[in-house]
């Protein structure tokens, strides 16, 4: 059986200042879907990297669970969001900023999942759009042609927030760039999850970039990880 550090952390149930958040998550009707997603994750399909590999994906799945709970998503949309979190980076070819990696990831979803028809279009649109600027999000979703436009937009924005919350690992998590109030309230939790995850696998809980490095990137109009 494959090892999941996130499942280990969830079973340990030691979240200190965030215990109430995790208690609510465990009481959520679709918490079993979150657990199943982590158990069934096709780890062999993931990009191999400390920055965008298994750790990032597992933490994004967890944040996707919180997002789905906060927004009271249906069972169907919860599964779609958790699946999008699972495979949003499989199209990566490096750790650098790459606006097209979401598009490459989207093209693999029919192989990696059992989704077809409208649900596959929703999934592909969200994954493609996650690596693009918000200003073109609706344009990208239109290219996939899902019938329920509002549903497509909500899933895409929630994936962006779930992914964005794990910018804690980069030292570059700015709540102003998150799309939902509930996501903005989870910044400190996301930072604590990253630190706990890193400690659990014997790595430093410090972000990949220092505050000084992040400031230098921003001065140059770049994101951490951008050449």
PDB file of C-alpha atoms in Angstrom:
ATOM      1  CA  UNK A   1       0.000   0.000   0.000  1.00  0.00           C
ATOM      2  CA  UNK A   2       1.287   3.464  -0.908  1.00  0.00           C
ATOM      3  CA  UNK A   3       2.284   5.787   1.924  1.00  0.00           C
ATOM      4  CA  UNK A   4       0.311   8.987   2.487  1.00  0.00           C
ATOM      5  CA  UNK A   5       1.874  11.439   4.952  1.00  0.00           C
ATOM      6  CA  UNK A   6      -1.352  13.464   4.966  1.00  0.00           C
ATOM      7  CA  UNK A   7      -3.401  10.466   6.070  1.00  0.00           C
ATOM      8  CA  UNK A   8      -0.894   9.909   8.869  1.00  0.00           C
ATOM      9  CA  UNK A   9      -1.305  13.529   9.990  1.00  0.00           C
ATOM     10  CA  UNK A  10      -5.093  13.348   9.898  1.00  0.00           C
ATOM     11  CA  UNK A  11      -5.070  10.174  11.970  1.00  0.00           C
ATOM     12  CA  UNK A  12      -2.752  11.748  14.562  1.00  0.00           C
ATOM     13  CA  UNK A  13      -5.312  14.475  15.258  1.00  0.00           C
ATOM     14  CA  UNK A  14      -2.840  16.967  16.785  1.00  0.00           C
ATOM     15  CA  UNK A  15      -3.577  20.410  15.367  1.00  0.00           C
ATOM     16  CA  UNK A  16      -3.341  22.642  18.461  1.00  0.00           C
ATOM     17  CA  UNK A  17      -4.750  26.073  17.536  1.00  0.00           C
ATOM     18  CA  UNK A  18      -6.671  24.586  14.613  1.00  0.00           C
ATOM     19  CA  UNK A  19      -8.277  21.628  16.335  1.00  0.00           C
ATOM     20  CA  UNK A  20     -11.762  23.134  15.960  1.00  0.00           C
ATOM     21  CA  UNK A  21     -11.272  23.441  12.191  1.00  0.00           C
ATOM     22  CA  UNK A  22     -10.256  19.803  11.903  1.00  0.00           C
ATOM     23  CA  UNK A  23     -13.043  18.643  14.195  1.00  0.00           C
ATOM     24  CA  UNK A  24     -15.525  20.356  11.871  1.00  0.00           C
ATOM     25  CA  UNK A  25     -13.839  18.753   8.877  1.00  0.00           C
ATOM     26  CA  UNK A  26     -14.210  15.289  10.408  1.00  0.00           C
ATOM     27  CA  UNK A  27     -17.890  15.944  11.089  1.00  0.00           C
ATOM     28  CA  UNK A  28     -18.458  17.058   7.471  1.00  0.00           C
ATOM     29  CA  UNK A  29     -20.717  14.696   5.523  1.00  0.00           C
ATOM     30  CA  UNK A  30     -18.154  14.245   2.752  1.00  0.00           C
ATOM     31  CA  UNK A  31     -15.059  13.789   4.900  1.00  0.00           C
ATOM     32  CA  UNK A  32     -14.952  10.107   3.805  1.00  0.00           C
ATOM     33  CA  UNK A  33     -14.563  11.332   0.194  1.00  0.00           C
ATOM     34  CA  UNK A  34     -11.499  13.316   1.244  1.00  0.00           C
ATOM     35  CA  UNK A  35      -9.989  10.232   2.873  1.00  0.00           C
ATOM     36  CA  UNK A  36     -10.774   8.060  -0.160  1.00  0.00           C
ATOM     37  CA  UNK A  37      -9.210  10.639  -2.483  1.00  0.00           C
ATOM     38  CA  UNK A  38      -5.960  10.504  -0.508  1.00  0.00           C
ATOM     39  CA  UNK A  39      -6.048   6.702  -0.363  1.00  0.00           C
ATOM     40  CA  UNK A  40      -6.740   6.279  -4.082  1.00  0.00           C
ATOM     41  CA  UNK A  41      -4.414   9.023  -5.355  1.00  0.00           C
ATOM     42  CA  UNK A  42      -2.391   7.739  -8.323  1.00  0.00           C
ATOM     43  CA  UNK A  43       0.942   8.824  -6.918  1.00  0.00           C
ATOM     44  CA  UNK A  44       2.815   7.343  -9.856  1.00  0.00           C
ATOM     45  CA  UNK A  45       1.146   9.897 -12.153  1.00  0.00           C
ATOM     46  CA  UNK A  46       2.304  12.926 -10.149  1.00  0.00           C
ATOM     47  CA  UNK A  47       5.130  15.253 -11.088  1.00  0.00           C
ATOM     48  CA  UNK A  48       8.177  14.257  -9.033  1.00  0.00           C
ATOM     49  CA  UNK A  49       9.327  17.305  -7.111  1.00  0.00           C
ATOM     50  CA  UNK A  50       9.663  18.624  -3.572  1.00  0.00           C
ATOM     51  CA  UNK A  51       7.899  21.807  -4.676  1.00  0.00           C
ATOM     52  CA  UNK A  52       5.048  20.442  -6.830  1.00  0.00           C
ATOM     53  CA  UNK A  53       5.058  16.729  -6.029  1.00  0.00           C
ATOM     54  CA  UNK A  54       3.208  14.530  -3.551  1.00  0.00           C
ATOM     55  CA  UNK A  55       3.399  16.935  -0.596  1.00  0.00           C
ATOM     56  CA  UNK A  56       1.905  19.825  -2.539  1.00  0.00           C
ATOM     57  CA  UNK A  57      -0.800  17.616  -4.006  1.00  0.00           C
ATOM     58  CA  UNK A  58      -1.843  16.113  -0.665  1.00  0.00           C
ATOM     59  CA  UNK A  59      -1.996  19.524   0.976  1.00  0.00           C
ATOM     60  CA  UNK A  60      -3.994  20.900  -1.963  1.00  0.00           C
ATOM     61  CA  UNK A  61      -6.448  17.997  -1.612  1.00  0.00           C
ATOM     62  CA  UNK A  62      -6.861  18.859   2.083  1.00  0.00           C
ATOM     63  CA  UNK A  63      -7.435  22.528   1.277  1.00  0.00           C
ATOM     64  CA  UNK A  64      -9.887  21.458  -1.426  1.00  0.00           C
ATOM     65  CA  UNK A  65     -11.798  19.572   1.244  1.00  0.00           C
ATOM     66  CA  UNK A  66     -11.987  22.672   3.417  1.00  0.00           C
ATOM     67  CA  UNK A  67     -13.099  24.737   0.403  1.00  0.00           C
ATOM     68  CA  UNK A  68     -15.811  22.227  -0.511  1.00  0.00           C
ATOM     69  CA  UNK A  69     -17.030  22.156   3.087  1.00  0.00           C
ATOM     70  CA  UNK A  70     -17.030  25.953   3.360  1.00  0.00           C
ATOM     71  CA  UNK A  71     -19.029  26.351   0.151  1.00  0.00           C
ATOM     72  CA  UNK A  72     -21.380  23.447   0.949  1.00  0.00           C
ATOM     73  CA  UNK A  73     -20.698  21.757  -2.359  1.00  0.00           C
ATOM     74  CA  UNK A  74     -22.768  18.796  -3.458  1.00  0.00           C
ATOM     75  CA  UNK A  75     -21.270  15.327  -3.336  1.00  0.00           C
ATOM     76  CA  UNK A  76     -20.706  15.442  -7.101  1.00  0.00           C
ATOM     77  CA  UNK A  77     -18.921  18.801  -7.051  1.00  0.00           C
ATOM     78  CA  UNK A  78     -16.896  17.826  -3.968  1.00  0.00           C
ATOM     79  CA  UNK A  79     -15.589  14.805  -5.874  1.00  0.00           C
ATOM     80  CA  UNK A  80     -14.833  16.932  -8.933  1.00  0.00           C
ATOM     81  CA  UNK A  81     -12.921  19.477  -6.856  1.00  0.00           C
ATOM     82  CA  UNK A  82     -10.923  16.834  -4.983  1.00  0.00           C
ATOM     83  CA  UNK A  83     -10.075  15.124  -8.281  1.00  0.00           C
ATOM     84  CA  UNK A  84      -8.969  18.432  -9.786  1.00  0.00           C
ATOM     85  CA  UNK A  85      -6.759  19.018  -6.735  1.00  0.00           C
ATOM     86  CA  UNK A  86      -5.273  15.547  -7.191  1.00  0.00           C
ATOM     87  CA  UNK A  87      -4.117  15.922 -10.788  1.00  0.00           C
ATOM     88  CA  UNK A  88      -3.837  19.654 -11.481  1.00  0.00           C
ATOM     89  CA  UNK A  89      -0.032  19.475 -11.817  1.00  0.00           C
ATOM     90  CA  UNK A  90       0.496  16.187 -13.695  1.00  0.00           C
ATOM     91  CA  UNK A  91       1.354  18.159 -16.825  1.00  0.00           C
ATOM     92  CA  UNK A  92       4.307  19.923 -15.242  1.00  0.00           C
ATOM     93  CA  UNK A  93       7.719  19.549 -16.833  1.00  0.00           C
ATOM     94  CA  UNK A  94       9.633  21.670 -14.289  1.00  0.00           C
ATOM     95  CA  UNK A  95       9.136  23.693 -11.096  1.00  0.00           C
ATOM     96  CA  UNK A  96       9.206  27.093 -12.780  1.00  0.00           C
ATOM     97  CA  UNK A  97       6.222  29.303 -13.484  1.00  0.00           C
ATOM     98  CA  UNK A  98       4.527  27.774 -16.523  1.00  0.00           C
ATOM     99  CA  UNK A  99       1.096  29.064 -17.561  1.00  0.00           C
ATOM    100  CA  UNK A 100       0.470  26.069 -19.821  1.00  0.00           C
ATOM    101  CA  UNK A 101       1.023  23.261 -17.339  1.00  0.00           C
ATOM    102  CA  UNK A 102      -2.676  23.330 -16.452  1.00  0.00           C
ATOM    103  CA  UNK A 103      -3.563  22.776 -20.103  1.00  0.00           C
ATOM    104  CA  UNK A 104      -1.192  19.814 -20.345  1.00  0.00           C
ATOM    105  CA  UNK A 105      -2.623  18.412 -17.112  1.00  0.00           C
ATOM    106  CA  UNK A 106      -6.193  18.773 -18.403  1.00  0.00           C
ATOM    107  CA  UNK A 107      -5.391  16.629 -21.417  1.00  0.00           C
ATOM    108  CA  UNK A 108      -4.478  13.700 -19.152  1.00  0.00           C
ATOM    109  CA  UNK A 109      -7.671  13.650 -17.101  1.00  0.00           C
ATOM    110  CA  UNK A 110      -9.632  11.277 -19.318  1.00  0.00           C
ATOM    111  CA  UNK A 111      -6.829   8.749 -18.787  1.00  0.00           C
ATOM    112  CA  UNK A 112      -6.405   9.319 -15.056  1.00  0.00           C
ATOM    113  CA  UNK A 113     -10.078   9.475 -14.093  1.00  0.00           C
ATOM    114  CA  UNK A 114     -13.362   7.803 -14.994  1.00  0.00           C
ATOM    115  CA  UNK A 115     -15.081  11.111 -15.780  1.00  0.00           C
ATOM    116  CA  UNK A 116     -16.736  11.580 -19.149  1.00  0.00           C
ATOM    117  CA  UNK A 117     -19.153  14.036 -20.747  1.00  0.00           C
ATOM    118  CA  UNK A 118     -20.147  17.186 -18.845  1.00  0.00           C
ATOM    119  CA  UNK A 119     -18.209  16.254 -15.711  1.00  0.00           C
ATOM    120  CA  UNK A 120     -14.995  15.735 -17.671  1.00  0.00           C
ATOM    121  CA  UNK A 121     -15.439  19.133 -19.340  1.00  0.00           C
ATOM    122  CA  UNK A 122     -15.906  20.762 -15.926  1.00  0.00           C
ATOM    123  CA  UNK A 123     -12.828  19.008 -14.589  1.00  0.00           C
ATOM    124  CA  UNK A 124     -10.671  19.848 -17.595  1.00  0.00           C
ATOM    125  CA  UNK A 125     -11.733  23.474 -17.588  1.00  0.00           C
ATOM    126  CA  UNK A 126     -10.912  23.950 -13.915  1.00  0.00           C
ATOM    127  CA  UNK A 127      -7.511  22.278 -14.226  1.00  0.00           C
ATOM    128  CA  UNK A 128      -6.582  24.213 -17.376  1.00  0.00           C
ATOM    129  CA  UNK A 129      -7.666  27.528 -15.857  1.00  0.00           C
ATOM    130  CA  UNK A 130      -5.826  27.046 -12.554  1.00  0.00           C
ATOM    131  CA  UNK A 131      -2.473  28.014 -14.062  1.00  0.00           C
ATOM    132  CA  UNK A 132      -3.792  31.016 -15.988  1.00  0.00           C
ATOM    133  CA  UNK A 133      -4.531  34.551 -14.836  1.00  0.00           C
ATOM    134  CA  UNK A 134      -7.981  35.188 -13.406  1.00  0.00           C
ATOM    135  CA  UNK A 135      -8.726  37.651 -16.191  1.00  0.00           C
ATOM    136  CA  UNK A 136      -8.806  34.813 -18.754  1.00  0.00           C
ATOM    137  CA  UNK A 137     -10.498  32.213 -16.522  1.00  0.00           C
ATOM    138  CA  UNK A 138     -13.907  32.438 -18.168  1.00  0.00           C
ATOM    139  CA  UNK A 139     -12.365  32.446 -21.646  1.00  0.00           C
ATOM    140  CA  UNK A 140     -10.513  29.200 -20.851  1.00  0.00           C
ATOM    141  CA  UNK A 141     -13.657  27.586 -19.452  1.00  0.00           C
ATOM    142  CA  UNK A 142     -15.601  28.556 -22.580  1.00  0.00           C
ATOM    143  CA  UNK A 143     -13.146  26.548 -24.690  1.00  0.00           C
ATOM    144  CA  UNK A 144     -14.266  23.361 -22.913  1.00  0.00           C
ATOM    145  CA  UNK A 145     -17.946  24.126 -23.379  1.00  0.00           C
ATOM    146  CA  UNK A 146     -19.420  22.786 -20.132  1.00  0.00           C
ATOM    147  CA  UNK A 147     -23.154  23.494 -20.151  1.00  0.00           C
ATOM    148  CA  UNK A 148     -23.374  24.849 -16.583  1.00  0.00           C
ATOM    149  CA  UNK A 149     -21.165  27.945 -16.766  1.00  0.00           C
ATOM    150  CA  UNK A 150     -21.691  29.085 -13.177  1.00  0.00           C
ATOM    151  CA  UNK A 151     -20.765  25.636 -11.886  1.00  0.00           C
ATOM    152  CA  UNK A 152     -17.629  25.646 -14.037  1.00  0.00           C
ATOM    153  CA  UNK A 153     -16.567  29.065 -12.743  1.00  0.00           C
ATOM    154  CA  UNK A 154     -17.085  28.106  -9.093  1.00  0.00           C
ATOM    155  CA  UNK A 155     -15.092  24.878  -9.430  1.00  0.00           C
ATOM    156  CA  UNK A 156     -12.255  26.672 -11.210  1.00  0.00           C
ATOM    157  CA  UNK A 157     -12.057  29.397  -8.572  1.00  0.00           C
ATOM    158  CA  UNK A 158     -12.158  26.884  -5.732  1.00  0.00           C
ATOM    159  CA  UNK A 159      -9.313  24.903  -7.303  1.00  0.00           C
ATOM    160  CA  UNK A 160      -7.328  28.114  -7.606  1.00  0.00           C
ATOM    161  CA  UNK A 161      -7.892  28.830  -3.908  1.00  0.00           C
ATOM    162  CA  UNK A 162      -7.040  25.294  -2.786  1.00  0.00           C
ATOM    163  CA  UNK A 163      -3.846  25.436  -4.835  1.00  0.00           C
ATOM    164  CA  UNK A 164      -3.125  28.995  -3.740  1.00  0.00           C
ATOM    165  CA  UNK A 165      -3.402  28.157  -0.052  1.00  0.00           C
ATOM    166  CA  UNK A 166      -0.396  25.871  -0.403  1.00  0.00           C
ATOM    167  CA  UNK A 167       1.672  28.852  -1.497  1.00  0.00           C
ATOM    168  CA  UNK A 168       2.516  28.697   2.203  1.00  0.00           C
ATOM    169  CA  UNK A 169       5.312  26.377   1.066  1.00  0.00           C
ATOM    170  CA  UNK A 170       6.786  29.194  -1.033  1.00  0.00           C
ATOM    171  CA  UNK A 171       6.576  31.863   1.655  1.00  0.00           C
ATOM    172  CA  UNK A 172       4.309  33.758  -0.740  1.00  0.00           C
ATOM    173  CA  UNK A 173       0.756  33.187   0.517  1.00  0.00           C
ATOM    174  CA  UNK A 174      -1.015  36.532   0.118  1.00  0.00           C
ATOM    175  CA  UNK A 175      -4.709  36.412   1.124  1.00  0.00           C
ATOM    176  CA  UNK A 176      -5.509  39.282  -1.252  1.00  0.00           C
ATOM    177  CA  UNK A 177      -5.112  36.870  -4.164  1.00  0.00           C
ATOM    178  CA  UNK A 178      -7.592  34.315  -2.812  1.00  0.00           C
ATOM    179  CA  UNK A 179     -11.125  34.430  -4.188  1.00  0.00           C
ATOM    180  CA  UNK A 180     -13.355  33.390  -1.270  1.00  0.00           C
ATOM    181  CA  UNK A 181     -13.608  34.915   2.203  1.00  0.00           C
ATOM    182  CA  UNK A 182     -13.472  31.447   3.780  1.00  0.00           C
ATOM    183  CA  UNK A 183     -10.189  30.773   1.984  1.00  0.00           C
ATOM    184  CA  UNK A 184      -8.697  34.016   3.262  1.00  0.00           C
ATOM    185  CA  UNK A 185      -9.573  32.956   6.803  1.00  0.00           C
ATOM    186  CA  UNK A 186      -7.548  29.766   6.361  1.00  0.00           C
ATOM    187  CA  UNK A 187      -4.151  31.337   5.662  1.00  0.00           C
ATOM    188  CA  UNK A 188      -2.731  30.601   9.115  1.00  0.00           C
ATOM    189  CA  UNK A 189      -4.123  27.055   8.964  1.00  0.00           C
ATOM    190  CA  UNK A 190      -2.474  26.487   5.575  1.00  0.00           C
ATOM    191  CA  UNK A 191       0.859  27.636   6.980  1.00  0.00           C
ATOM    192  CA  UNK A 192       0.477  25.304   9.961  1.00  0.00           C
ATOM    193  CA  UNK A 193      -0.435  22.372   7.686  1.00  0.00           C
ATOM    194  CA  UNK A 194       2.654  22.925   5.557  1.00  0.00           C
ATOM    195  CA  UNK A 195       4.944  23.073   8.608  1.00  0.00           C
ATOM    196  CA  UNK A 196       3.370  19.953  10.168  1.00  0.00           C
ATOM    197  CA  UNK A 197       3.593  18.031   6.888  1.00  0.00           C
ATOM    198  CA  UNK A 198       7.250  18.880   6.423  1.00  0.00           C
ATOM    199  CA  UNK A 199       8.127  17.845   9.958  1.00  0.00           C
ATOM    200  CA  UNK A 200       6.251  14.572   9.488  1.00  0.00           C
ATOM    201  CA  UNK A 201       8.498  13.625   6.557  1.00  0.00           C
ATOM    202  CA  UNK A 202      11.689  14.813   8.237  1.00  0.00           C
ATOM    203  CA  UNK A 203      12.141  18.024   6.264  1.00  0.00           C
ATOM    204  CA  UNK A 204      12.498  21.647   7.299  1.00  0.00           C
ATOM    205  CA  UNK A 205       9.190  23.433   7.951  1.00  0.00           C
ATOM    206  CA  UNK A 206      10.655  26.622   6.519  1.00  0.00           C
ATOM    207  CA  UNK A 207       9.178  27.804   3.192  1.00  0.00           C
ATOM    208  CA  UNK A 208      11.228  27.297   0.042  1.00  0.00           C
ATOM    209  CA  UNK A 209      11.863  31.059  -0.223  1.00  0.00           C
ATOM    210  CA  UNK A 210      12.713  33.599   2.479  1.00  0.00           C
ATOM    211  CA  UNK A 211      10.776  36.819   2.982  1.00  0.00           C
ATOM    212  CA  UNK A 212      13.704  38.692   1.433  1.00  0.00           C
ATOM    213  CA  UNK A 213      13.644  36.483  -1.655  1.00  0.00           C
ATOM    214  CA  UNK A 214       9.888  36.877  -2.023  1.00  0.00           C
ATOM    215  CA  UNK A 215      10.245  40.664  -1.729  1.00  0.00           C
ATOM    216  CA  UNK A 216      12.973  40.618  -4.380  1.00  0.00           C
ATOM    217  CA  UNK A 217      10.775  38.601  -6.748  1.00  0.00           C
ATOM    218  CA  UNK A 218       7.906  41.039  -6.281  1.00  0.00           C
ATOM    219  CA  UNK A 219      10.156  44.028  -6.870  1.00  0.00           C
ATOM    220  CA  UNK A 220      10.980  42.511 -10.247  1.00  0.00           C
ATOM    221  CA  UNK A 221       7.293  41.874 -10.952  1.00  0.00           C
ATOM    222  CA  UNK A 222       7.757  38.094 -10.713  1.00  0.00           C
ATOM    223  CA  UNK A 223       6.427  35.215  -8.614  1.00  0.00           C
ATOM    224  CA  UNK A 224       8.700  32.952  -6.549  1.00  0.00           C
ATOM    225  CA  UNK A 225       9.910  30.265  -8.890  1.00  0.00           C
ATOM    226  CA  UNK A 226       9.770  32.483 -11.969  1.00  0.00           C
ATOM    227  CA  UNK A 227      12.966  32.860 -13.978  1.00  0.00           C
TER     228      UNK A 227
END
